[in-house]
Amino acid sequence: MTDDLRSAGAPTLEDVARAAGVSRATVSRVVNGVRNVDPAIQEVVRQAVSVTGYAPNRAARSLVTRRTDAVALVVSGAGVEAGADGEGPGPASGEDGSFTAQVFADPFFGRVVTGVVNYLRPRGMHPVLMFAETSRARDEVVAYLRQGSADGALIVSTHAEDPLPGLLTEAGLAAVLYARPARPVLISYVDLAHQDGARLAAEHLLARGCRRIATISGPLDVPAGQARLAGFRDTMARHGHPYTPIAEGRFTQESGEAAMERLLAEHPDLDGVFAANDLMAMGACHVLREHGRRVPDDVAVVGFDDSSAALACRPPLTTVRQPVEGMAAEMTRLLLDRLARPDSPATSVIFEPELVVRGSA
Amino acid sequence: MTDDLRSAGAPTLEDVARAAGVSRATVSRVVNGVRNVDPAIQEVVRQAVSVTGYAPNRAARSLVTRRTDAVALVVSGAGVEAGADGEGPGPASGEDGSFTAQVFADPFFGRVVTGVVNYLRPRGMHPVLMFAETSRARDEVVAYLRQGSADGALIVSTHAEDPLPGLLTEAGLAAVLYARPARPVLISYVDLAHQDGARLAAEHLLARGCRRIATISGPLDVPAGQARLAGFRDTMARHGHPYTPIAEGRFTQESGEAAMERLLAEHPDLDGVFAANDLMAMGACHVLREHGRRVPDDVAVVGFDDSSAALACRPPLTTVRQPVEGMAAEMTRLLLDRLARPDSPATSVIFEPELVVRGSA
DNA sequence: CTGAAAGCGCTAACAC
DNA sequence: GTGTTAGCGCTTTCAG
């Protein structure tokens, strides 16, 4: 008669306690691995746990611990172009899903997810995926965190002037960014030394003997785009090339193709190209080949990121490696650190890029 | 003296009630949009909410509603090959992150995420990302759900014989699959009519005049790989081609390249290739070009999925479209349906593929 | 080392 | 239409 009185609902601590003949508190201690419990009793409790099939209720636990063991992984973007889906007069940058689709078109985000998950998982934590491309969506992210649905946020911004970091810190919520915020907010972040990366690319092209070098930059309203361009230009200037042709892309393969077309039209004799990411570099290679230029013999191409696109390309891309997974893991570490010590100061960690030489340059 | 007594901690229902001069219950009603509340009072409460900056505590709410508004989005795989990372004698298919990295190397998963998020988001729900490539990881997913950390699970299996669906239904947990389970489990799922898709590809190649057609199949231990091959073979046989060369790939570009090399070595005169996904088709195109074959003039190539790789390829791939985002959305709808009516029967929805003609065939 | 008891913040009967 | 109240299942002092 001590059994089977709990036919409905999942077993609770109470049930286990009864089955083990101890108090709820003791069961709780055993379940949470708190010391100071008689080994013999521990064993009895463990038995009872497995007999009853007990699983602690996360909500009840969260209610008292004030922790959820979840973190929000949010992809944030300020302005998305109107979707070219032709589905009627929808909002120009609305929540029609074009943003979420675009995000994953770039192999970059998958790598971030990989890095985050690999750090979180061994610690029993999980990422909740969120997108914050509109002001409404941003408010929802803030609300989500304020409700205590997640312990903190990992922010990957696709555009500068993203208001989200500000909103978050203002609300006293724990957050860490991938990439330095445009306006200095007191918040931790990881970033890459983009300028150094661009320098590596420029020097490689120069060392290779290229003399008429152009660049396909990233969007100039995103910090990474600016920094890579700046690093490239500075290096070129320092080596006696104060004027280098530039075509702005949007980090997509398509925009890379268009940029390459423009470059080729204006400078048919170029012999080297630095693209600010691999997707654009790949687009450039396609266009070059279509125009009868051999890569790297006629035109050398260097990409950036060392994403999966670099190996997918023919020839495989010489590129500047951004250790995305490692950076994402570090970003996660910074967040968990902050959660453990809420008033630890904001920290930033800058990673150094590395040149990876393959076939394209 | 009615104010500022709550300097510490977030404001609770109690605080709002006090500020509005009503009871907790009333505040709860207006916050949750329950009818039967005097409009005037509603207004007063809303004021109080915004004055206090109240945000409902999700844990407390979940504790009583038994809902979290989160669903687990789990990528499940049975056997992953040993990582080729050369980092010492690690476990052959361990939790070293190689699985998570592989998963996002394919544009497929990003599309699934997109579809899921776009369905979930307007409903105030969010996906928690999980991976279940080892038996340990699978147990964690089950435990996660049993703790009530998420209301249900969306499963994307990368291999057949995945034990997860069985574990889940056995535990009475709500789950829906992307792709039919290998062994018939009583569980809802969405899937594509893979055979029809393969038929479309074969017929297109045939109609185009190709007579020496080979195929690069997917891994034969995954249902989609089998079905696409079966559909292709049947159609070829029906059109008088009982024997078509086959090379097995693993749905990666690299494996597609290797398969194409083999095919070309044995059948130098082939004039058409059906690859079971776009990544492999892209690899095939590269290899064909390296061997001096023009696509589509010398050899026509048809892919499968209509992923981003199809457009990234030169020439753009003629392919069989799998409406991944729509299928993922439907999968999500099925899950929420199930959550709303727990004893609704298991349902399956099969989507029809569509041929998309571009440059490669 | 173990038990008793006080909540965590919210929803949902149930009274009024 | 609104307030009272009883928990939801857990952790955590505080006694013993």
mmCIF file of C-alpha atoms in Angstrom, chain A residues 10-11 53-63 66 69-70 73 94-102 104-105 107 109-111 113-115 117-118 121 126-134 137 140 143-144 146-149 253 257 282 286-287 289-290 308 311-314 325, chain B residues 10-11 53-63 66 69-70 73 94-102 104-105 107 109-111 113-115 117-118 121 126-134 137 140 143-144 146-149 253 257 282 286-287 289-290 308 311-314 325:
data_model
loop_
_atom_site.group_PDB
_atom_site.id
_atom_site.type_symbol
_atom_site.label_atom_id
_atom_site.label_comp_id
_atom_site.label_asym_id
_atom_site.label_seq_id
_atom_site.Cartn_x
_atom_site.Cartn_y
_atom_site.Cartn_z
ATOM 1 C CA ALA A 10 5.194 11.793 -13.208
ATOM 2 C CA PRO A 11 6.792 10.631 -9.972
ATOM 3 C CA GLY A 53 11.518 6.313 -12.800
ATOM 4 C CA TYR A 54 11.922 9.693 -11.243
ATOM 5 C CA ALA A 55 13.011 12.712 -13.241
ATOM 6 C CA PRO A 56 13.299 16.057 -11.493
ATOM 7 C CA ASN A 57 10.885 18.674 -12.708
ATOM 8 C CA ARG A 58 12.871 21.437 -14.306
ATOM 9 C CA ALA A 59 10.304 24.164 -13.749
ATOM 10 C CA ALA A 60 10.078 23.505 -10.049
ATOM 11 C CA ARG A 61 13.805 23.461 -9.787
ATOM 12 C CA SER A 62 14.203 26.628 -11.810
ATOM 13 C CA LEU A 63 11.661 28.369 -9.680
ATOM 14 C CA ARG A 66 16.646 30.840 -10.624
ATOM 15 C CA ASP A 69 20.461 25.915 -17.856
ATOM 16 C CA ALA A 70 19.397 27.334 -21.161
ATOM 17 C CA LEU A 73 21.538 32.027 -29.022
ATOM 18 C CA GLY A 94 9.373 41.920 -41.820
ATOM 19 C CA GLU A 95 9.141 38.617 -40.116
ATOM 20 C CA ASP A 96 8.394 36.699 -43.251
ATOM 21 C CA GLY A 97 11.187 34.284 -42.706
ATOM 22 C CA SER A 98 13.500 35.724 -45.318
ATOM 23 C CA PHE A 99 15.906 36.708 -42.583
ATOM 24 C CA THR A 100 16.091 33.301 -40.989
ATOM 25 C CA ALA A 101 16.560 31.761 -44.400
ATOM 26 C CA GLN A 102 19.372 34.142 -45.291
ATOM 27 C CA PHE A 104 21.672 29.875 -42.649
ATOM 28 C CA ALA A 105 22.625 30.345 -46.254
ATOM 29 C CA PRO A 107 28.023 28.406 -43.455
ATOM 30 C CA PHE A 109 26.200 30.373 -38.502
ATOM 31 C CA GLY A 110 26.369 26.650 -38.522
ATOM 32 C CA ARG A 111 29.910 26.930 -37.264
ATOM 33 C CA VAL A 113 26.161 26.806 -33.450
ATOM 34 C CA THR A 114 28.709 24.022 -33.469
ATOM 35 C CA GLY A 115 31.067 25.930 -31.222
ATOM 36 C CA VAL A 117 26.788 23.510 -28.555
ATOM 37 C CA ASN A 118 30.083 21.813 -28.050
ATOM 38 C CA ARG A 121 26.597 20.344 -23.898
ATOM 39 C CA HIS A 126 21.360 23.994 -24.176
ATOM 40 C CA PRO A 127 20.903 26.825 -26.641
ATOM 41 C CA VAL A 128 17.532 28.240 -27.560
ATOM 42 C CA LEU A 129 17.608 29.622 -31.067
ATOM 43 C CA MET A 130 16.197 33.081 -31.609
ATOM 44 C CA PHE A 131 16.200 35.707 -34.321
ATOM 45 C CA ALA A 132 16.046 39.406 -33.726
ATOM 46 C CA GLU A 133 15.794 41.177 -37.035
ATOM 47 C CA THR A 134 12.975 43.586 -36.206
ATOM 48 C CA ALA A 137 11.609 40.520 -32.364
ATOM 49 C CA GLU A 140 10.656 39.505 -27.584
ATOM 50 C CA ALA A 143 11.136 39.727 -22.676
ATOM 51 C CA TYR A 144 12.202 36.131 -23.026
ATOM 52 C CA ARG A 146 13.433 38.908 -18.407
ATOM 53 C CA GLN A 147 11.013 36.074 -17.829
ATOM 54 C CA GLY A 148 13.936 33.977 -16.862
ATOM 55 C CA SER A 149 13.415 31.632 -19.790
ATOM 56 C CA GLN A 253 28.146 34.425 -53.397
ATOM 57 C CA GLU A 257 29.830 37.463 -58.645
ATOM 58 C CA MET A 282 33.848 31.548 -54.755
ATOM 59 C CA HIS A 286 33.145 31.463 -61.143
ATOM 60 C CA VAL A 287 33.020 34.787 -62.907
ATOM 61 C CA ARG A 289 36.504 31.407 -65.204
ATOM 62 C CA GLU A 290 33.547 32.455 -67.276
ATOM 63 C CA SER A 308 33.230 25.034 -46.014
ATOM 64 C CA LEU A 311 37.115 23.578 -49.851
ATOM 65 C CA ALA A 312 34.028 23.318 -51.994
ATOM 66 C CA CYS A 313 35.533 25.756 -54.464
ATOM 67 C CA ARG A 314 37.593 24.772 -57.490
ATOM 68 C CA GLU A 325 34.004 27.339 -33.595
ATOM 69 C CA ALA B 10 12.160 41.206 -10.227
ATOM 70 C CA PRO B 11 8.637 42.449 -9.644
ATOM 71 C CA GLY B 53 8.205 46.621 -15.272
ATOM 72 C CA TYR B 54 6.640 43.291 -14.547
ATOM 73 C CA ALA B 55 7.554 40.208 -16.528
ATOM 74 C CA PRO B 56 5.900 36.910 -15.624
ATOM 75 C CA ASN B 57 8.259 34.270 -14.325
ATOM 76 C CA ARG B 58 8.332 31.447 -16.789
ATOM 77 C CA ALA B 59 9.363 28.771 -14.306
ATOM 78 C CA ALA B 60 6.529 29.540 -11.955
ATOM 79 C CA ARG B 61 4.092 29.536 -14.807
ATOM 80 C CA SER B 62 5.434 26.304 -16.239
ATOM 81 C CA LEU B 63 5.214 24.667 -12.876
ATOM 82 C CA ARG B 66 2.996 22.087 -17.340
ATOM 83 C CA ASP B 69 6.602 26.760 -24.857
ATOM 84 C CA ALA B 70 9.867 25.245 -25.929
ATOM 85 C CA LEU B 73 14.849 20.288 -32.184
ATOM 86 C CA GLY B 94 32.247 10.188 -29.726
ATOM 87 C CA GLU B 95 31.041 13.549 -28.627
ATOM 88 C CA ASP B 96 34.026 15.372 -29.951
ATOM 89 C CA GLY B 97 31.956 17.796 -31.932
ATOM 90 C CA SER B 98 32.644 16.244 -35.288
ATOM 91 C CA PHE B 99 29.005 15.296 -35.585
ATOM 92 C CA THR B 100 27.659 18.750 -34.894
ATOM 93 C CA ALA B 101 30.152 20.173 -37.322
ATOM 94 C CA GLN B 102 29.167 17.716 -40.034
ATOM 95 C CA PHE B 104 25.746 22.037 -40.464
ATOM 96 C CA ALA B 105 28.077 21.437 -43.332
ATOM 97 C CA PRO B 107 22.651 23.408 -46.086
ATOM 98 C CA PHE B 109 19.714 21.606 -41.636
ATOM 99 C CA GLY B 110 19.693 25.342 -41.880
ATOM 100 C CA ARG B 111 16.555 25.038 -43.965
ATOM 101 C CA VAL B 113 15.727 25.319 -38.691
ATOM 102 C CA THR B 114 14.268 28.069 -40.815
ATOM 103 C CA GLY B 115 11.028 26.206 -41.328
ATOM 104 C CA VAL B 117 11.473 28.747 -36.375
ATOM 105 C CA ASN B 118 9.116 30.413 -38.769
ATOM 106 C CA ARG B 121 7.872 32.048 -33.548
ATOM 107 C CA HIS B 126 11.163 28.452 -29.408
ATOM 108 C CA PRO B 127 13.383 25.568 -30.415
ATOM 109 C CA VAL B 128 16.107 24.173 -28.212
ATOM 110 C CA LEU B 129 18.857 22.680 -30.306
ATOM 111 C CA MET B 130 20.083 19.247 -29.398
ATOM 112 C CA PHE B 131 22.212 16.541 -30.943
ATOM 113 C CA ALA B 132 21.766 12.864 -30.354
ATOM 114 C CA GLU B 133 24.544 11.002 -32.069
ATOM 115 C CA THR B 134 25.509 8.664 -29.249
ATOM 116 C CA ALA B 137 23.288 11.858 -25.956
ATOM 117 C CA GLU B 140 20.031 13.030 -22.373
ATOM 118 C CA ALA B 143 15.803 12.947 -19.822
ATOM 119 C CA TYR B 144 15.492 16.501 -20.988
ATOM 120 C CA ARG B 146 11.025 13.854 -19.161
ATOM 121 C CA GLN B 147 12.037 16.730 -16.944
ATOM 122 C CA GLY B 148 9.543 18.817 -18.784
ATOM 123 C CA SER B 149 12.238 21.092 -20.178
ATOM 124 C CA GLN B 253 30.495 17.122 -51.964
ATOM 125 C CA GLU B 257 33.655 13.922 -56.356
ATOM 126 C CA MET B 282 28.219 19.885 -57.416
ATOM 127 C CA HIS B 286 33.777 19.807 -60.652
ATOM 128 C CA VAL B 287 35.213 16.443 -61.518
ATOM 129 C CA ARG B 289 35.022 19.711 -65.765
ATOM 130 C CA GLU B 290 38.443 18.644 -64.580
ATOM 131 C CA SER B 308 21.668 26.654 -51.875
ATOM 132 C CA LEU B 311 22.461 27.953 -57.310
ATOM 133 C CA ALA B 312 26.018 28.186 -56.121
ATOM 134 C CA CYS B 313 27.075 25.669 -58.735
ATOM 135 C CA ARG B 314 28.297 26.535 -62.205
ATOM 136 C CA GLU B 325 11.170 24.669 -45.051
#
